[in-house]
Tab-separated table of C-alpha atoms in Angstrom:
chain	number	residue	atom	x	y	z
O	1	MET	CA	-20.979	30.093	20.030
O	2	VAL	CA	-24.038	32.005	18.827
O	3	ASN	CA	-25.001	31.332	15.220
O	4	THR	CA	-25.286	34.730	13.523
O	5	LYS	CA	-26.000	33.408	10.033
O	6	ARG	CA	-29.252	34.453	8.392
O	7	LYS	CA	-31.507	31.536	7.545
O	8	ILE	CA	-33.064	31.196	4.116
O	9	SER	CA	-35.454	28.577	2.789
O	10	TRP	CA	-34.251	25.602	0.779
O	11	GLN	CA	-36.386	26.769	-2.143
O	12	THR	CA	-34.607	30.139	-2.108
O	13	ALA	CA	-31.182	28.490	-1.805
O	14	LYS	CA	-31.987	26.243	-4.785
O	15	THR	CA	-33.076	29.168	-6.895
O	16	THR	CA	-30.569	31.885	-6.029
O	17	GLY	CA	-27.718	29.988	-4.369
O	18	LEU	CA	-26.479	30.346	-0.829
O	19	PRO	CA	-25.145	33.877	-0.159
O	20	ASP	CA	-22.286	34.498	2.254
O	21	GLY	CA	-23.477	34.806	5.832
O	22	CYS	CA	-26.550	32.627	5.191
O	23	GLU	CA	-27.475	29.033	5.902
O	24	ILE	CA	-30.389	26.831	4.918
O	25	ASP	CA	-33.372	26.746	7.257
O	26	LEU	CA	-33.861	23.021	7.817
O	27	GLU	CA	-37.461	23.588	8.847
O	28	THR	CA	-38.144	24.295	5.163
O	29	VAL	CA	-36.645	20.949	4.059
O	30	VAL	CA	-38.802	17.851	3.534
O	31	VAL	CA	-36.939	14.535	3.745
O	32	THR	CA	-38.014	10.949	3.071
O	33	ILE	CA	-35.908	7.978	4.129
O	34	CYS	CA	-36.456	4.776	2.162
O	35	GLY	CA	-35.692	1.850	4.430
O	36	GLY	CA	-36.267	0.631	7.975
O	37	GLY	CA	-32.934	-0.754	9.157
O	38	ASN	CA	-30.190	0.521	11.435
O	39	GLY	CA	-29.185	3.473	9.271
O	40	ALA	CA	-32.777	4.429	8.539
O	41	HIS	CA	-33.591	4.557	12.255
O	42	ALA	CA	-30.554	6.749	12.926
O	43	GLY	CA	-31.296	9.089	10.025
O	44	ALA	CA	-34.975	9.451	10.898
O	45	ALA	CA	-34.259	10.465	14.493
O	46	MET	CA	-31.427	12.781	13.437
O	47	PHE	CA	-33.259	14.641	10.664
O	48	CYS	CA	-36.323	15.158	12.860
O	49	HIS	CA	-34.075	16.526	15.602
O	50	GLN	CA	-32.375	18.862	13.119
O	51	GLY	CA	-35.738	20.353	12.172
O	52	CYS	CA	-36.495	18.661	8.846
O	53	LYS	CA	-40.002	17.449	8.132
O	54	THR	CA	-39.155	13.767	7.987
O	55	SER	CA	-40.953	10.675	6.736
O	56	MET	CA	-40.049	7.030	6.172
O	57	TYR	CA	-41.100	4.910	3.209
O	58	LEU	CA	-41.280	1.186	3.970
O	59	SER	CA	-42.672	-1.117	1.302
O	60	LEU	CA	-43.712	-3.891	3.704
O	61	LYS	CA	-46.958	-3.405	5.647
O	62	LYS	CA	-45.641	-5.454	8.563
O	63	GLU	CA	-42.616	-3.169	8.917
O	64	VAL	CA	-44.853	-0.096	8.760
O	65	ALA	CA	-47.076	-1.456	11.544
O	66	GLU	CA	-44.087	-2.289	13.757
O	67	MET	CA	-42.453	1.079	13.103
O	68	LYS	CA	-45.632	3.022	13.850
O	69	GLN	CA	-46.196	1.045	17.033
O	70	GLY	CA	-42.768	2.037	18.280
O	71	ILE	CA	-42.934	5.669	17.188
O	72	GLU	CA	-46.345	6.133	18.835
O	73	GLN	CA	-44.633	5.485	22.169
O	74	GLY	CA	-42.691	8.728	21.874
O	75	GLY	CA	-40.615	8.548	18.711
O	76	ILE	CA	-37.273	7.017	17.805
O	77	GLU	CA	-34.656	7.805	20.447
O	78	CYS	CA	-31.046	7.958	19.272
O	79	GLU	CA	-27.890	7.965	21.359
O	80	GLN	CA	-24.951	9.109	19.247
O	81	LEU	CA	-21.263	8.864	20.022
O	82	ILE	CA	-19.206	11.744	18.604
O	83	ALA	CA	-15.560	12.166	19.620
O	84	ASP	CA	-16.039	10.352	22.960
O	85	GLU	CA	-19.153	12.403	23.738
O	86	HIS	CA	-22.644	10.897	23.881
O	87	ILE	CA	-25.588	13.008	22.747
O	88	LEU	CA	-29.237	12.014	22.973
O	89	TYR	CA	-32.157	13.110	20.798
O	90	GLN	CA	-35.337	11.701	19.306
O	91	GLY	CA	-37.798	12.202	16.492
O	92	ALA	CA	-41.180	10.990	15.325
O	93	PRO	CA	-41.251	10.707	11.525
O	94	GLU	CA	-44.339	9.972	9.472
O	95	VAL	CA	-44.330	6.371	8.236
O	96	SER	CA	-46.042	4.883	5.191
O	97	ASN	CA	-45.909	2.038	2.670
O	98	ASP	CA	-47.385	4.345	0.010
O	99	PRO	CA	-44.609	5.602	-2.295
O	100	SER	CA	-46.531	8.827	-2.927
O	101	ILE	CA	-45.230	9.947	0.472
O	102	VAL	CA	-42.181	11.257	-1.433
O	103	SER	CA	-44.281	13.626	-3.567
O	104	GLU	CA	-43.449	16.675	-1.434
O	105	SER	CA	-39.926	15.610	-0.508
O	106	ASP	CA	-36.930	17.774	-1.306
O	107	VAL	CA	-34.524	14.978	-0.341
O	108	ILE	CA	-35.042	11.223	-0.785
O	109	ILE	CA	-32.363	9.107	0.869
O	110	VAL	CA	-32.234	5.369	0.215
O	111	LEU	CA	-30.881	3.704	3.349
O	112	ALA	CA	-31.380	0.098	2.307
O	113	PRO	CA	-29.327	-2.829	0.960
O	114	GLY	CA	-28.127	-2.550	-2.631
O	115	PHE	CA	-30.454	-5.286	-3.876
O	116	ALA	CA	-33.439	-3.102	-2.901
O	117	HIS	CA	-32.294	0.063	-4.693
O	118	GLU	CA	-33.889	-0.706	-8.055
O	119	SER	CA	-37.322	-1.601	-6.698
O	120	ILE	CA	-37.355	1.466	-4.439
O	121	LEU	CA	-36.439	3.787	-7.313
O	122	ARG	CA	-39.138	2.266	-9.533
O	123	GLU	CA	-41.747	2.694	-6.791
O	124	VAL	CA	-40.988	6.345	-6.051
O	125	LYS	CA	-40.251	7.483	-9.622
O	126	PRO	CA	-43.834	8.561	-10.502
O	127	PHE	CA	-43.979	10.782	-7.420
O	128	LEU	CA	-40.622	12.588	-7.509
O	129	LYS	CA	-41.044	16.329	-7.606
O	130	HIS	CA	-39.036	18.591	-9.875
O	131	GLY	CA	-35.649	19.450	-8.382
O	132	ALA	CA	-35.606	16.651	-5.805
O	133	LEU	CA	-32.326	15.245	-4.486
O	134	VAL	CA	-32.276	11.443	-4.735
O	135	GLY	CA	-29.395	9.589	-3.141
O	136	ALA	CA	-28.153	6.391	-1.546
O	137	LEU	CA	-25.993	5.846	1.510
O	138	PRO	CA	-23.860	4.031	0.486
O	139	ALA	CA	-23.930	4.298	-3.313
O	140	CYS	CA	-20.933	2.219	-4.345
O	141	GLY	CA	-21.475	-0.403	-7.020
O	142	GLY	CA	-23.140	1.786	-9.632
O	143	PHE	CA	-26.066	3.551	-7.962
O	144	ASP	CA	-25.783	6.471	-10.383
O	145	LEU	CA	-25.995	4.148	-13.390
O	146	LEU	CA	-28.965	2.355	-11.858
O	147	ALA	CA	-30.683	5.668	-11.151
O	148	ARG	CA	-30.149	6.861	-14.723
O	149	HIS	CA	-31.531	3.557	-16.041
O	150	VAL	CA	-34.599	3.422	-13.784
O	151	LEU	CA	-35.424	7.115	-13.510
O	152	ASP	CA	-34.562	7.721	-17.174
O	153	GLU	CA	-35.657	11.210	-18.245
O	154	ARG	CA	-36.258	12.254	-14.622
O	155	THR	CA	-32.501	12.435	-14.033
O	156	GLU	CA	-32.541	15.639	-16.099
O	157	ASP	CA	-34.547	17.541	-13.471
O	158	ILE	CA	-33.293	15.962	-10.243
O	159	THR	CA	-29.908	15.600	-8.542
O	160	VAL	CA	-28.618	12.059	-7.978
O	161	PHE	CA	-26.070	11.727	-5.170
O	162	GLY	CA	-24.331	9.093	-3.129
O	163	THR	CA	-21.617	8.434	-0.575
O	164	VAL	CA	-18.895	5.825	-0.191
O	165	SER	CA	-20.421	4.370	2.989
O	166	LEU	CA	-22.794	5.101	5.822
O	167	PRO	CA	-21.946	8.075	8.060
O	168	TRP	CA	-22.197	5.924	11.166
O	169	ALA	CA	-21.975	2.506	12.736
O	170	ALA	CA	-25.501	2.123	14.087
O	171	ARG	CA	-27.637	-0.628	15.571
O	172	ILE	CA	-31.310	-0.894	16.450
O	173	ILE	CA	-31.934	-1.501	20.143
O	174	SER	CA	-35.721	-1.634	19.837
O	175	TYR	CA	-37.509	-1.407	16.488
O	176	GLY	CA	-39.212	1.958	16.053
O	177	LEU	CA	-38.114	3.011	19.537
O	178	ARG	CA	-34.373	3.235	20.013
O	179	VAL	CA	-31.140	3.168	18.013
O	180	GLU	CA	-27.496	3.665	18.965
O	181	ILE	CA	-24.834	5.310	16.813
O	182	MET	CA	-21.629	3.745	18.085
O	183	GLY	CA	-19.299	5.739	15.853
O	184	THR	CA	-19.575	8.775	13.563
O	185	LYS	CA	-17.419	9.518	10.520
O	186	GLU	CA	-16.123	13.100	10.555
O	187	GLU	CA	-15.926	13.176	6.756
O	188	LEU	CA	-17.773	11.112	4.171
O	189	PRO	CA	-16.839	11.532	0.481
O	190	MET	CA	-19.767	12.012	-1.870
O	191	SER	CA	-20.432	12.670	-5.540
O	192	CYS	CA	-23.452	13.639	-7.558
O	193	HIS	CA	-24.973	13.905	-11.026
O	194	PRO	CA	-24.704	16.452	-12.495
O	195	ARG	CA	-21.009	16.392	-11.590
O	196	ALA	CA	-21.048	20.083	-10.636
O	197	PRO	CA	-24.257	20.370	-8.591
O	198	LEU	CA	-26.711	23.080	-9.591
O	199	VAL	CA	-27.948	23.403	-6.003
O	200	PRO	CA	-26.077	23.731	-2.673
O	201	ILE	CA	-26.404	20.032	-1.825
O	202	VAL	CA	-23.138	19.834	0.136
O	203	GLU	CA	-24.146	22.701	2.411
O	204	LEU	CA	-27.534	21.074	2.950
O	205	LEU	CA	-26.149	17.654	3.885
O	206	ASN	CA	-23.545	19.238	6.169
O	207	LEU	CA	-26.411	20.799	8.120
O	208	MET	CA	-28.698	17.769	8.134
O	209	PHE	CA	-26.128	15.336	9.526
O	210	ILE	CA	-24.718	15.714	13.035
O	211	GLY	CA	-20.948	15.377	13.231
O	212	THR	CA	-20.297	14.562	9.544
O	213	THR	CA	-19.285	16.726	6.603
O	214	PHE	CA	-19.448	15.702	2.943
O	215	PRO	CA	-16.496	16.638	0.716
O	216	LEU	CA	-17.574	16.582	-2.928
O	217	GLY	CA	-15.611	14.382	-5.324
O	218	ASN	CA	-14.871	14.947	-8.990
O	219	ASP	CA	-16.847	12.064	-10.463
O	220	PHE	CA	-19.394	9.451	-9.378
O	221	LEU	CA	-16.926	6.794	-10.523
O	222	GLU	CA	-14.992	7.521	-7.323
O	223	ILE	CA	-18.001	6.302	-5.359
O	224	THR	CA	-18.767	3.370	-7.664
O	225	LEU	CA	-15.258	1.928	-7.384
O	226	TRP	CA	-14.757	2.624	-3.684
O	227	PRO	CA	-13.703	-0.803	-2.303
O	228	ALA	CA	-14.799	-0.532	1.336
O	229	ASN	CA	-17.884	-2.751	1.091
O	230	ASN	CA	-16.022	-5.350	-0.955
O	231	ILE	CA	-13.355	-5.583	1.733
O	232	ILE	CA	-15.424	-5.265	4.901
O	233	HIS	CA	-18.568	-7.247	4.174
O	234	PRO	CA	-17.171	-10.670	3.217
O	235	VAL	CA	-16.891	-12.504	6.512
O	236	SER	CA	-15.462	-15.771	7.690
O	237	TYR	CA	-17.207	-17.462	10.556
O	238	SER	CA	-15.038	-19.117	13.171
O	239	GLY	CA	-16.164	-22.653	13.893
O	240	ASN	CA	-19.355	-22.339	11.838
O	241	GLU	CA	-19.905	-23.908	8.424
O	242	THR	CA	-23.290	-22.268	7.845
O	243	LEU	CA	-24.578	-18.775	8.496
O	244	PRO	CA	-26.784	-18.411	11.579
O	245	THR	CA	-30.374	-17.311	11.306
O	246	TRP	CA	-31.717	-14.225	13.065
O	247	GLY	CA	-31.484	-14.526	16.824
O	248	GLU	CA	-28.985	-17.401	16.870
O	249	SER	CA	-25.614	-17.030	18.533
O	250	LEU	CA	-22.256	-17.953	17.102
O	251	SER	CA	-19.416	-19.664	18.889
O	252	PRO	CA	-17.726	-17.709	21.707
O	253	GLU	CA	-15.050	-16.552	19.300
O	254	GLY	CA	-17.635	-14.325	17.634
O	255	PHE	CA	-17.022	-13.645	13.989
O	256	VAL	CA	-14.083	-12.177	12.170
O	257	ILE	CA	-14.189	-9.550	9.467
O	258	SER	CA	-11.000	-9.519	7.414
O	259	ILE	CA	-9.672	-6.116	6.449
O	260	SER	CA	-6.494	-5.647	4.461
O	261	ALA	CA	-4.551	-4.310	7.440
O	262	GLY	CA	-5.693	-6.949	9.945
O	263	HIS	CA	-8.680	-8.510	11.667
O	264	PHE	CA	-11.414	-7.043	13.803
O	265	VAL	CA	-13.485	-9.308	16.038
O	266	TRP	CA	-16.913	-8.406	17.398
O	267	PRO	CA	-18.868	-10.644	19.789
O	268	MET	CA	-22.314	-11.382	18.401
O	269	GLU	CA	-23.990	-9.889	21.476
O	270	GLU	CA	-22.637	-6.460	20.531
O	271	LEU	CA	-24.342	-6.683	17.154
O	272	GLY	CA	-27.725	-7.751	18.478
O	273	GLY	CA	-27.303	-11.279	17.162
O	274	ASN	CA	-27.984	-10.166	13.568
O	275	PRO	CA	-24.975	-10.336	11.242
O	276	SER	CA	-27.099	-9.295	8.251
O	277	ARG	CA	-27.767	-5.759	9.471
C-alpha cells in the first residue's frame, strides 16, 4: 500500500501538533540510545533503518572501542521476527562515551539495567536540549520518580516516558555486528510525564519501532507497579547452587524461569551462555 500521508518535521509536529493526513518525517528526528546490550543493539539498528539520525552513548571506553570496531565492518545487522516473518536490516550509529552526544537529540532512550539509570541521567542532564523526550525501556520500578529527582527542574521542559517492558526478546550474536530479535510485542503500554503529553510522542514511537505500537496509559504509576520484571526475572537454577559466570554452561536441564501460569525452560545455548543479559 502506498503511503499518501504528507511528511512534516518533528520540530513542526512538536510546535503545531500532527494534522490529519500527516506523519512525522523520521529523517528529522535525532535519537540517542544509552546502553550497549541486547536491546540497545536492536534499537540502534532499527532506528537507523527507519531513517532517524541515531547515536549510542556508552560510558565505558572499552565498550565504545568494541562497538566501533564492529560497526566499522558495515554496521549492526538485525534479523527481526514479526508474526512468523523474518526481516533483515542494518544501521551504523555514531558511538561515543561523551555524554554531550545527546545535546542535539530529540529522543533519549535508556536501554540499560535499572541500576544504571541514575548514573546515566546524571551524566546526560547538563546536555539535554529543551523539549527532549527522555525515556526508559522498561521503566517499571519508579523511573519517573528517579527522573524527577535527578533531572529536577529540567523535567519542566522535557517529556519523561517509559514502557512496561522491552518491545522485543533480543540477543547479541556478535557485539557491534549482529543482533537477533526473536519475538516482537505488537503492543507495549507506556506512560509519560506530563500525564497528557504536550507533543505527539505516541505517534513518533509508533513510527520509530517496527511492529510495535504504544498505547498510552493514564498514569505513570501503571508502569511503576507493572509486575512483569518481578515475576520473570527471579530464576531458579536446576542442579546449580551458584550462578555461572559469563561463558559457562549450566547443566543439560538449562534453567527455569517461574511464571505464575507455569514454567518456561530455555537451554543456555539459546541465550548465548549469558543469563545476565
